[in-house]
Amino acid sequence: MSDEIKPDALLDKIDYKTPTTDWMSTSSVQIRPGMYCYSANPKSLDTLDMPYSRKWNPLEEDWKLPENWQEIIHEGLKTRLERFRTFRVFMDICVRCGACADKCHFFLGTGDPKNMPVLRAELLRSVYRNDFSTAAKILNKFPGGKSFSGSRSMTLDVLKEWWYYFFQCTECRRCSVFCPYGIDTAEITIMGRELLNLLGLNIDWIATPVSNCFQTGNHLGIQPHAFKDMIDFFTEDIEEITGVDVDPQINKKGADILFITPSGDVFADPGTYTCQGYMILFKYLKDKYDLNVTWSTYASEGGNFGFFTSHETMKRLNAKMYAEAKRLGVKWILGGECGHMWRVINQYMDTMNGPADFLEEPVNPITGTKFENAKSTKMVHICEFTADLIKHDKLEMDISRNDNLVLTYHDSCNPARGMGLLDEPRYIINKTCKEFYEMPENTIREKTFCCGSGAGLNAGENIELRMAGGLPRANAVKYVHEKFGVNSLCCICAIDRAAFPALMEYWVPEVDVIGIHELVGNALILEGEHKRETDLRMEPLPGVEQTKEEDDE
Amino acid sequence: MNQKYLVPLAVVFLLFLVAYTGVEGAGLQGFFGIFVPYAAVVAFFGGFFYRVTKWARSAVPFRIPTTCGQQKSLPWIKQNCIDNPNTGTGVFLRMVLEIFLFRSLFRNTKAAFNRSEKNELTYSWEIFLWVGALAFHYAFLTVIIRHLRFFIEPVPGWIKFLEYLDGIAQVGLPGLFLSGVVLLAAVLFLLARRIYDNKVSHISLAADYFPLFLIIGITISGISMRYFTKVDIMGIKELTMGLVTFNPVIPEGISGLFYGHVFLVSILFAYFPMSKLMHMAGIFLSPTRNMANNNRAVRHINPWNYDVKVHTYEEYEDDFREKMIEAGLPVDKKE
Ligand code: SF4
Ligand code: SF4
């Protein structure tokens, strides 16, 4: 990390004073290393038959665009205006009141005015006005009319600006909460990215996971046998820690429930510990209540980077969930901890790939609870599921095993603002550990700040962008860290778990990142387990280390 | 940067002068008193209708409300029925609060970064935009309703009552209407904010200043007619009644100030549907606010949902069958 910008230098740059020059006239965008992601590998676009796959470099002048690219954008805009009322209305009704301006973490972290949600949207809106607004078209005939109506033609500079700033938005929807009309800049970014994809202008950190997911079932491109290896490996670890073989089931026909979680949980620390938490929970439920949960290698990805590409791509990747549930003949689907995965499931899946009439309305067979809120989609969030189990006293736990932890909780953007899953995770936290402190009110729940790496921006090459975008979140963590001694940041999102360790190391180095089901896994008492000496991270449990030291003396 | 508000200011000024001199100098009362108002009303309703039907014709493929509170899930978890509604009633309440009380704007905060030892980012409640916006809209509404007295004969009791409330301060003669003062103050505040608030001025277009100046012009001309120059009210009522009864007449002796006022109002009406002022209608149609968060319980239909190419399990198993068998994973087709 040596050639990267230091925290102090980054903080020095923050200035919310906007320049006095007109933003539209400063049109030629400076694409700066550290702030952008590499272009998509053409092979990845080919897997999905996406158009205009080619090698191109954002820093070079020539983006090797198809000749009629302006026409493609114009037609693309037109189609989307007809297909999405959100898009059309949001293009028309922004009053530029500025309420959203300082709500975006990227603006707060960079001070770049084009990261104000309203300006991000205006980048596209200015072209919309030019091409589609009758009033603006008339006005533009007069001298100075273009500047009056705020329209501009689609030029290469504009296109580059779109690309740069639509890949500096994590589609977190925080701006939408504050907008008096609910204008959702995330939705505009989504459209912007769809349009860019029509010209083959995706970033590699999205395109390659998408291609992998399509071919092998998950973003990381883990093939089925390697997936199983990983699960076996966790099984061994758990056996070492607890003395119990959790014996997970994979691709098992006739199981009660299909479980789908982001592949990040299976392959990247500290998500892996959350994954072990799930495995312990499923073992517990199997032994005690004879509930059969199966994993799948075909649907081994809960996340959906297609969502960051286009609606169509999202649908193509999401289709696997229902298809696999049908093939395995399960009753319903349980979904793991993930952010955007849940936005897709909650707001898109049933519409795109439903109806799931081959599944049953989800009921927790152990508590009898009907998940009424999921009766059509037939997919339940694991936090809803576990909270229900705990509420009915169905889990025997020793929560002193989490006594080392002083927790705070980060609401992931999508479950917060695209679903409203706020109190279920908090309930589980409160039932599995003793010390829990909320971050300041303006930074949690529906006002939560993004990790700065969502929506496919969790790459390595844009690290400055990520650290800047994550600043508001990290700053709030720092606050509770200093005030209450918080040492662990709890979250329910695989991207968070991948992004936060770096962010914490940068801004609040003393804070670790942990998933909710890691807490559950630590606390659950499995049938026949031996006395645990360590937690799932193989670190000594509270009290254990001391005893050892005492022994040594 | 100055151009952005100087040009619209000049345009509004010019527009006023055009009408004023057109009447006082060229005697074009008929044009400014009859033709323009009719044309403006036609443009307003025609444009409004066109705009709204255009929006309504766009599909709503997905149900994507922005949820601002706890969802409905387990029975013992308290749902935020308004900010995260799952029923029509909840949505209705959310919309009512949004439309009448600007609930989202009420949340507004102001961020500040303090580069010091602590490097703290802080967020303070920022209520002024909400107060200004609410004052502006309600004052404007009151003024419009008060003006109905020019179009209805006899003047209904409820308008008189509203006037009574509006004049309750009982200052001056003719009695001062609070709404006019509040409207002017609020619109000046919104203008000042646009010019002096660094961020807002950066995002503002000339098209944002134009309606503000227009409304300022309308308010000032209106106020001066009532309190300072004393126009011929009876004559004006004759003219306005003529307009609504489709028997237009131009009474003698109405000052050019009145025609200037009416001309600016007409411009505002005609400009309305082609501008951001359509947010008035748009707020009703915003899918992030007017839909229930009940997607997992009730399936939403996308009218243009089309089939896509997927990678099926069979294809997947064909790709990996041997490896799967070797790893002991169950397969559908054994070879
Ligand atoms: S808050 Fe809404 S209306 Fe105001 S500037 Fe932002 S997007 Fe536009
Ligand atoms: S969706 Fe999030 S990242 Fe995108 S503009 Fe809005 S606040 Fe910023």
XYZ file of C-alpha atoms in Angstrom, chain A residues 46-520:
475
model
C -18.126 -12.517 -24.804
C -19.368 -15.148 -22.363
C -22.548 -13.162 -22.035
C -22.765 -12.043 -25.654
C -22.448 -8.442 -24.558
C -21.789 -6.073 -27.461
C -18.537 -4.421 -28.535
C -16.121 -6.456 -26.500
C -12.625 -5.127 -27.123
C -9.499 -4.079 -25.337
C -9.600 -0.411 -24.456
C -7.954 1.788 -21.896
C -9.853 4.531 -20.091
C -6.718 6.659 -19.894
C -6.228 6.678 -23.630
C -7.822 9.230 -25.879
C -9.402 6.675 -28.185
C -11.980 4.415 -26.574
C -12.465 2.474 -29.802
C -16.172 3.124 -29.851
C -18.464 1.833 -32.556
C -19.001 4.422 -35.230
C -22.648 5.069 -34.489
C -22.209 5.206 -30.735
C -24.221 8.397 -30.323
C -27.142 6.793 -32.060
C -26.863 3.724 -29.829
C -26.962 5.916 -26.728
C -29.878 7.908 -28.047
C -31.889 4.808 -28.869
C -30.916 3.247 -25.558
C -32.111 6.295 -23.686
C -35.362 6.255 -25.568
C -36.092 2.625 -24.786
C -35.319 3.100 -21.117
C -37.497 6.179 -20.850
C -40.381 4.086 -22.094
C -39.582 1.105 -19.939
C -38.948 2.804 -16.627
C -41.234 5.396 -15.175
C -38.641 6.014 -12.485
C -36.190 7.088 -15.125
C -38.537 9.360 -17.011
C -39.967 11.034 -13.945
C -36.559 11.464 -12.347
C -35.293 13.069 -15.535
C -38.061 15.625 -15.392
C -38.786 16.665 -11.858
C -35.540 17.439 -10.057
C -35.735 21.025 -8.835
C -32.045 21.172 -7.949
C -32.833 22.041 -4.368
C -29.565 20.533 -3.246
C -31.033 18.502 -0.398
C -29.196 15.451 -1.686
C -25.935 17.260 -2.370
C -24.022 16.458 0.796
C -25.661 13.078 1.426
C -23.391 11.052 -0.811
C -20.379 9.438 0.808
C -18.366 9.988 -2.354
C -18.978 13.698 -2.193
C -18.215 13.762 1.517
C -15.015 11.834 0.981
C -13.746 13.547 -2.150
C -15.383 16.970 -2.218
C -15.697 16.496 -5.984
C -18.860 18.422 -6.933
C -19.745 15.907 -9.607
C -20.150 13.398 -6.820
C -23.108 15.320 -5.497
C -25.991 13.025 -6.434
C -27.819 15.833 -8.178
C -24.859 16.595 -10.431
C -24.233 12.943 -11.101
C -27.784 12.801 -12.359
C -27.444 16.075 -14.245
C -24.623 14.564 -16.268
C -27.250 12.382 -17.872
C -30.146 14.777 -17.519
C -28.361 17.425 -19.565
C -28.235 15.029 -22.505
C -31.822 13.959 -21.915
C -32.950 17.564 -22.097
C -31.019 18.078 -25.275
C -32.426 15.001 -26.962
C -35.892 14.566 -25.530
C -37.281 17.745 -24.021
C -39.460 19.679 -26.446
C -39.155 22.854 -24.425
C -35.398 22.661 -24.367
C -35.296 21.895 -28.066
C -37.193 25.101 -28.808
C -35.101 27.112 -26.381
C -31.877 25.750 -27.794
C -32.629 27.471 -31.092
C -31.995 30.821 -29.411
C -28.531 32.041 -28.560
C -27.668 31.017 -25.025
C -30.672 28.701 -25.013
C -28.602 25.630 -24.276
C -27.132 27.119 -21.187
C -30.561 28.359 -20.088
C -32.159 24.947 -20.344
C -29.043 23.152 -19.177
C -28.735 20.883 -22.168
C -25.695 19.562 -23.904
C -25.065 17.265 -26.821
C -23.677 13.799 -26.410
C -19.966 14.191 -27.039
C -17.036 11.957 -26.289
C -16.178 14.137 -23.300
C -19.658 13.724 -21.927
C -19.476 9.983 -22.426
C -16.182 9.810 -20.539
C -17.618 11.865 -17.759
C -20.567 9.501 -17.519
C -18.289 6.544 -17.329
C -16.069 8.095 -14.690
C -18.879 9.198 -12.412
C -21.339 6.345 -12.896
C -18.553 4.125 -11.688
C -18.107 6.397 -8.687
C -21.591 5.705 -7.410
C -22.272 2.639 -5.304
C -26.009 2.732 -5.975
C -26.553 3.018 -2.251
C -29.735 5.165 -2.411
C -28.816 7.387 0.504
C -29.567 10.399 -1.658
C -33.045 9.079 -2.334
C -33.956 9.103 1.345
C -33.454 12.855 1.534
C -34.903 13.886 -1.804
C -38.358 15.447 -1.454
C -39.490 13.492 -4.530
C -37.621 10.336 -3.770
C -35.371 10.810 -6.789
C -33.039 7.872 -6.634
C -29.690 8.642 -8.193
C -28.879 4.953 -7.869
C -31.615 4.306 -10.419
C -30.070 6.887 -12.726
C -26.658 5.308 -12.296
C -28.202 1.939 -13.092
C -29.580 3.355 -16.342
C -26.304 5.108 -17.059
C -24.397 1.878 -16.655
C -26.866 0.036 -18.880
C -26.238 2.615 -21.561
C -22.474 2.336 -21.152
C -22.782 -1.414 -21.456
C -24.429 -0.955 -24.834
C -21.023 0.318 -25.950
C -19.033 -2.380 -24.180
C -17.839 0.044 -21.520
C -18.117 -2.078 -18.394
C -15.391 -2.329 -15.773
C -13.577 -5.574 -15.274
C -14.388 -5.895 -11.613
C -18.004 -6.288 -12.642
C -17.776 -7.987 -16.028
C -15.518 -10.841 -14.982
C -17.491 -11.819 -11.870
C -20.624 -11.711 -13.989
C -19.107 -13.957 -16.578
C -17.837 -16.334 -13.898
C -21.187 -16.393 -12.210
C -22.908 -17.247 -15.445
C -20.531 -20.098 -16.260
C -19.590 -21.619 -12.929
C -22.358 -20.452 -10.644
C -20.442 -17.857 -8.650
C -18.514 -14.627 -9.048
C -15.187 -16.050 -8.074
C -15.371 -18.774 -10.674
C -15.044 -21.549 -8.131
C -15.763 -24.856 -9.779
C -17.986 -27.338 -7.997
C -15.247 -29.587 -6.666
C -13.273 -26.609 -5.356
C -16.398 -25.287 -3.709
C -16.794 -28.604 -1.979
C -13.134 -28.583 -0.969
C -13.631 -25.259 0.701
C -16.681 -26.434 2.592
C -14.800 -29.589 3.629
C -11.976 -27.442 4.844
C -14.360 -25.423 7.036
C -15.835 -28.687 8.294
C -12.407 -29.752 9.473
C -11.789 -26.427 11.167
C -15.107 -26.591 12.945
C -14.396 -30.135 14.036
C -11.106 -29.010 15.465
C -12.756 -26.186 17.372
C -15.887 -27.968 18.562
C -15.146 -31.637 18.169
C -18.266 -32.042 16.032
C -18.410 -33.018 12.361
C -21.053 -30.660 10.978
C -21.464 -32.761 7.834
C -22.859 -30.145 5.419
C -25.031 -31.230 2.513
C -24.389 -30.051 -1.000
C -26.697 -30.359 -4.030
C -28.912 -32.626 -1.976
C -32.244 -33.435 -3.553
C -35.251 -33.474 -1.294
C -33.755 -31.260 1.387
C -36.189 -28.978 3.179
C -34.429 -25.752 2.445
C -31.967 -24.508 -0.142
C -29.425 -22.116 1.273
C -27.789 -19.490 -0.939
C -25.186 -17.000 0.162
C -22.554 -14.910 -1.631
C -19.514 -16.883 -2.659
C -17.431 -14.304 -0.841
C -18.502 -16.006 2.371
C -16.977 -19.222 1.160
C -13.759 -17.804 -0.150
C -12.635 -14.670 1.643
C -11.827 -13.914 5.265
C -13.517 -12.822 7.410
C -16.631 -13.944 5.559
C -15.437 -17.519 5.921
C -16.102 -17.359 9.664
C -19.648 -16.262 8.993
C -19.896 -19.187 6.634
C -18.787 -21.507 9.417
C -21.453 -19.898 11.552
C -24.112 -20.925 9.030
C -22.729 -24.449 8.961
C -22.852 -24.764 12.726
C -26.408 -23.445 12.771
C -27.549 -25.925 10.129
C -25.916 -28.798 11.981
C -27.629 -27.734 15.162
C -31.002 -27.610 13.442
C -30.413 -30.981 11.825
C -29.504 -32.729 15.055
C -32.072 -31.117 17.193
C -35.035 -30.590 14.892
C -34.233 -32.770 11.896
C -34.240 -29.836 9.499
C -32.365 -30.472 6.269
C -30.621 -27.561 4.649
C -28.623 -27.973 1.475
C -26.035 -25.860 -0.258
C -25.762 -25.722 -4.017
C -22.773 -25.432 -6.299
C -24.849 -24.424 -9.321
C -26.488 -21.613 -7.368
C -23.421 -20.922 -5.290
C -23.718 -17.197 -5.598
C -26.198 -15.050 -3.749
C -24.713 -11.819 -4.963
C -25.587 -10.535 -8.375
C -23.145 -8.298 -10.182
C -25.518 -8.468 -13.099
C -27.464 -5.877 -11.123
C -24.543 -3.513 -11.678
C -24.538 -4.241 -15.388
C -28.101 -4.213 -16.639
C -31.551 -5.425 -15.695
C -31.244 -8.165 -18.263
C -27.958 -9.433 -16.900
C -29.359 -9.347 -13.403
C -32.216 -11.536 -14.525
C -29.893 -13.980 -16.273
C -27.846 -14.541 -13.156
C -30.740 -14.528 -10.739
C -32.608 -17.222 -12.663
C -30.400 -19.882 -11.082
C -31.928 -19.504 -7.655
C -35.409 -20.637 -8.592
C -34.134 -23.122 -11.144
C -31.989 -24.849 -8.539
C -34.727 -24.774 -5.903
C -37.008 -26.465 -8.396
C -34.454 -29.067 -9.408
C -33.641 -29.984 -5.831
C -37.298 -30.059 -4.834
C -36.869 -28.010 -1.668
C -39.745 -26.305 0.134
C -38.334 -22.800 0.163
C -35.094 -20.833 -0.042
C -33.052 -19.307 2.718
C -30.684 -16.476 1.845
C -27.443 -15.609 3.579
C -26.008 -12.318 4.684
C -25.542 -10.035 1.715
C -26.490 -6.523 0.719
C -27.288 -6.098 -2.950
C -28.279 -9.763 -3.145
C -31.181 -8.869 -0.931
C -32.164 -5.839 -2.887
C -32.404 -8.107 -5.917
C -34.373 -10.744 -4.049
C -36.662 -8.298 -2.323
C -37.411 -5.975 -5.213
C -36.706 -7.858 -8.433
C -36.528 -11.638 -8.228
C -40.187 -12.594 -8.066
C -41.057 -10.091 -10.794
C -38.241 -11.209 -13.081
C -38.087 -14.936 -12.554
C -41.209 -15.839 -10.630
C -43.776 -16.965 -9.889
C -42.163 -19.587 -7.712
C -45.333 -21.646 -7.520
C -43.357 -24.892 -7.251
C -42.203 -23.848 -3.771
C -44.184 -23.718 -0.551
C -45.023 -20.625 1.390
C -42.164 -20.463 3.835
C -42.853 -21.694 7.335
C -40.265 -22.241 9.991
C -41.036 -25.872 10.882
C -39.360 -25.482 14.253
C -41.315 -22.515 15.546
C -44.332 -22.707 13.284
C -43.808 -19.110 12.234
C -45.170 -18.280 8.820
C -42.982 -15.827 6.985
C -45.943 -13.907 5.651
C -43.756 -11.205 4.201
C -42.085 -13.756 1.933
C -45.095 -15.784 0.899
C -44.754 -15.043 -2.801
C -41.005 -14.894 -3.274
C -40.534 -17.870 -0.973
C -37.163 -16.683 0.110
C -36.375 -15.776 3.702
C -33.456 -13.773 5.023
C -31.319 -15.723 7.435
C -31.570 -12.895 9.959
C -35.352 -13.194 9.913
C -34.982 -16.939 10.311
C -32.466 -16.863 13.145
C -34.215 -14.032 14.974
C -37.365 -16.128 14.911
C -35.509 -19.144 16.315
C -33.961 -17.119 19.108
C -37.226 -15.419 19.950
C -38.832 -18.823 20.406
C -35.928 -19.976 22.492
C -34.948 -22.699 20.078
C -31.205 -22.140 20.205
C -29.088 -23.041 23.160
C -26.209 -20.608 23.357
C -23.271 -19.658 25.476
C -22.869 -16.016 24.667
C -19.943 -15.514 27.006
C -17.870 -16.849 24.118
C -18.428 -13.479 22.471
C -17.336 -11.550 25.537
C -14.189 -10.294 23.833
C -16.280 -8.315 21.426
C -17.428 -4.748 21.772
C -19.656 -4.358 18.775
C -21.153 -1.760 16.593
C -23.403 -2.537 13.654
C -23.270 -1.301 10.098
C -26.548 -1.334 8.178
C -25.730 -2.318 4.616
C -27.247 0.070 2.123
C -29.455 -2.361 0.281
C -31.094 -4.201 3.184
C -31.626 -0.797 4.796
C -32.980 1.249 1.918
C -34.216 -1.427 -0.449
C -35.858 -3.670 2.116
C -35.886 -2.298 5.652
C -34.144 -5.130 7.445
C -33.029 -3.109 10.440
C -34.161 -4.625 13.703
C -33.787 -8.340 12.970
C -29.984 -8.201 12.939
C -29.944 -5.957 15.988
C -32.072 -8.444 17.831
C -29.642 -11.242 17.059
C -26.687 -9.111 18.109
C -28.306 -8.272 21.397
C -29.026 -11.934 22.033
C -25.546 -13.169 21.163
C -23.263 -10.637 22.720
C -23.206 -8.304 25.652
C -21.652 -5.083 24.504
C -23.213 -3.333 21.552
C -23.125 0.374 20.738
C -24.852 2.191 17.914
C -23.011 4.645 15.732
C -24.390 8.205 15.590
C -27.981 8.478 14.532
C -27.389 10.162 11.180
C -25.165 7.326 10.044
C -27.271 4.248 10.745
C -30.516 2.595 9.696
C -32.011 4.255 6.607
C -29.367 6.948 6.830
C -26.537 4.463 6.875
C -23.353 5.231 4.990
C -22.064 2.912 2.322
C -18.806 1.029 2.739
C -17.652 2.900 -0.358
C -16.964 -0.265 -2.332
C -20.397 -1.523 -3.299
C -21.975 -1.868 -6.730
C -18.894 -3.532 -8.144
C -16.335 -0.945 -7.073
C -14.417 -3.176 -4.667
C -11.371 -3.395 -6.919
C -7.739 -2.792 -6.041
C -6.883 -0.136 -8.587
C -9.471 2.347 -7.344
C -8.311 2.197 -3.747
C -8.243 5.958 -3.270
C -11.863 6.184 -4.328
C -12.790 3.403 -1.934
C -10.981 4.894 1.024
C -12.477 8.308 0.331
C -15.973 6.920 -0.202
C -15.715 4.848 2.949
C -14.625 7.793 5.049
C -18.061 8.782 6.404
C -18.679 5.211 7.529
C -15.208 4.823 8.995
C -15.473 8.169 10.706
C -18.585 7.021 12.538
C -16.884 3.757 13.509
C -13.947 5.755 14.807
C -16.329 7.762 16.919
C -17.735 4.723 18.722
C -14.323 3.139 18.850
C -12.946 6.106 20.757
C -16.026 6.648 22.852
C -16.977 3.104 23.819
C -13.927 1.078 22.907
C -15.720 -0.695 20.085
C -13.406 -3.312 18.597
C -15.627 -5.066 16.063
C -17.744 -3.838 13.241
C -20.607 -6.196 12.620
C -22.330 -6.371 9.241
C -24.561 -8.561 7.120
C -22.993 -8.157 3.725
C -20.288 -10.066 1.907
C -19.048 -6.962 0.117
C -18.798 -5.221 3.462
C -16.785 -8.093 4.799
C -14.469 -7.874 1.821
C -14.246 -4.083 1.838
C -14.202 -3.145 5.495
C -10.974 -4.815 6.577
C -9.031 -2.545 4.201
C -11.130 0.465 5.135
C -10.674 -0.134 8.847
C -6.983 -0.699 8.440
C -6.790 2.644 6.701
C -8.931 4.757 9.034
C -9.511 2.858 12.293
C -6.893 0.147 12.468
C -7.983 -1.309 15.795
C -11.373 -2.464 14.581
C -12.127 -5.938 13.186
C -14.953 -6.956 10.906
C -17.416 -9.696 11.802
C -20.631 -11.174 10.441
C -23.743 -11.830 12.479
C -23.713 -15.566 11.987
C -20.158 -15.697 13.183
C -21.556 -14.476 16.497
C -24.222 -17.139 16.306
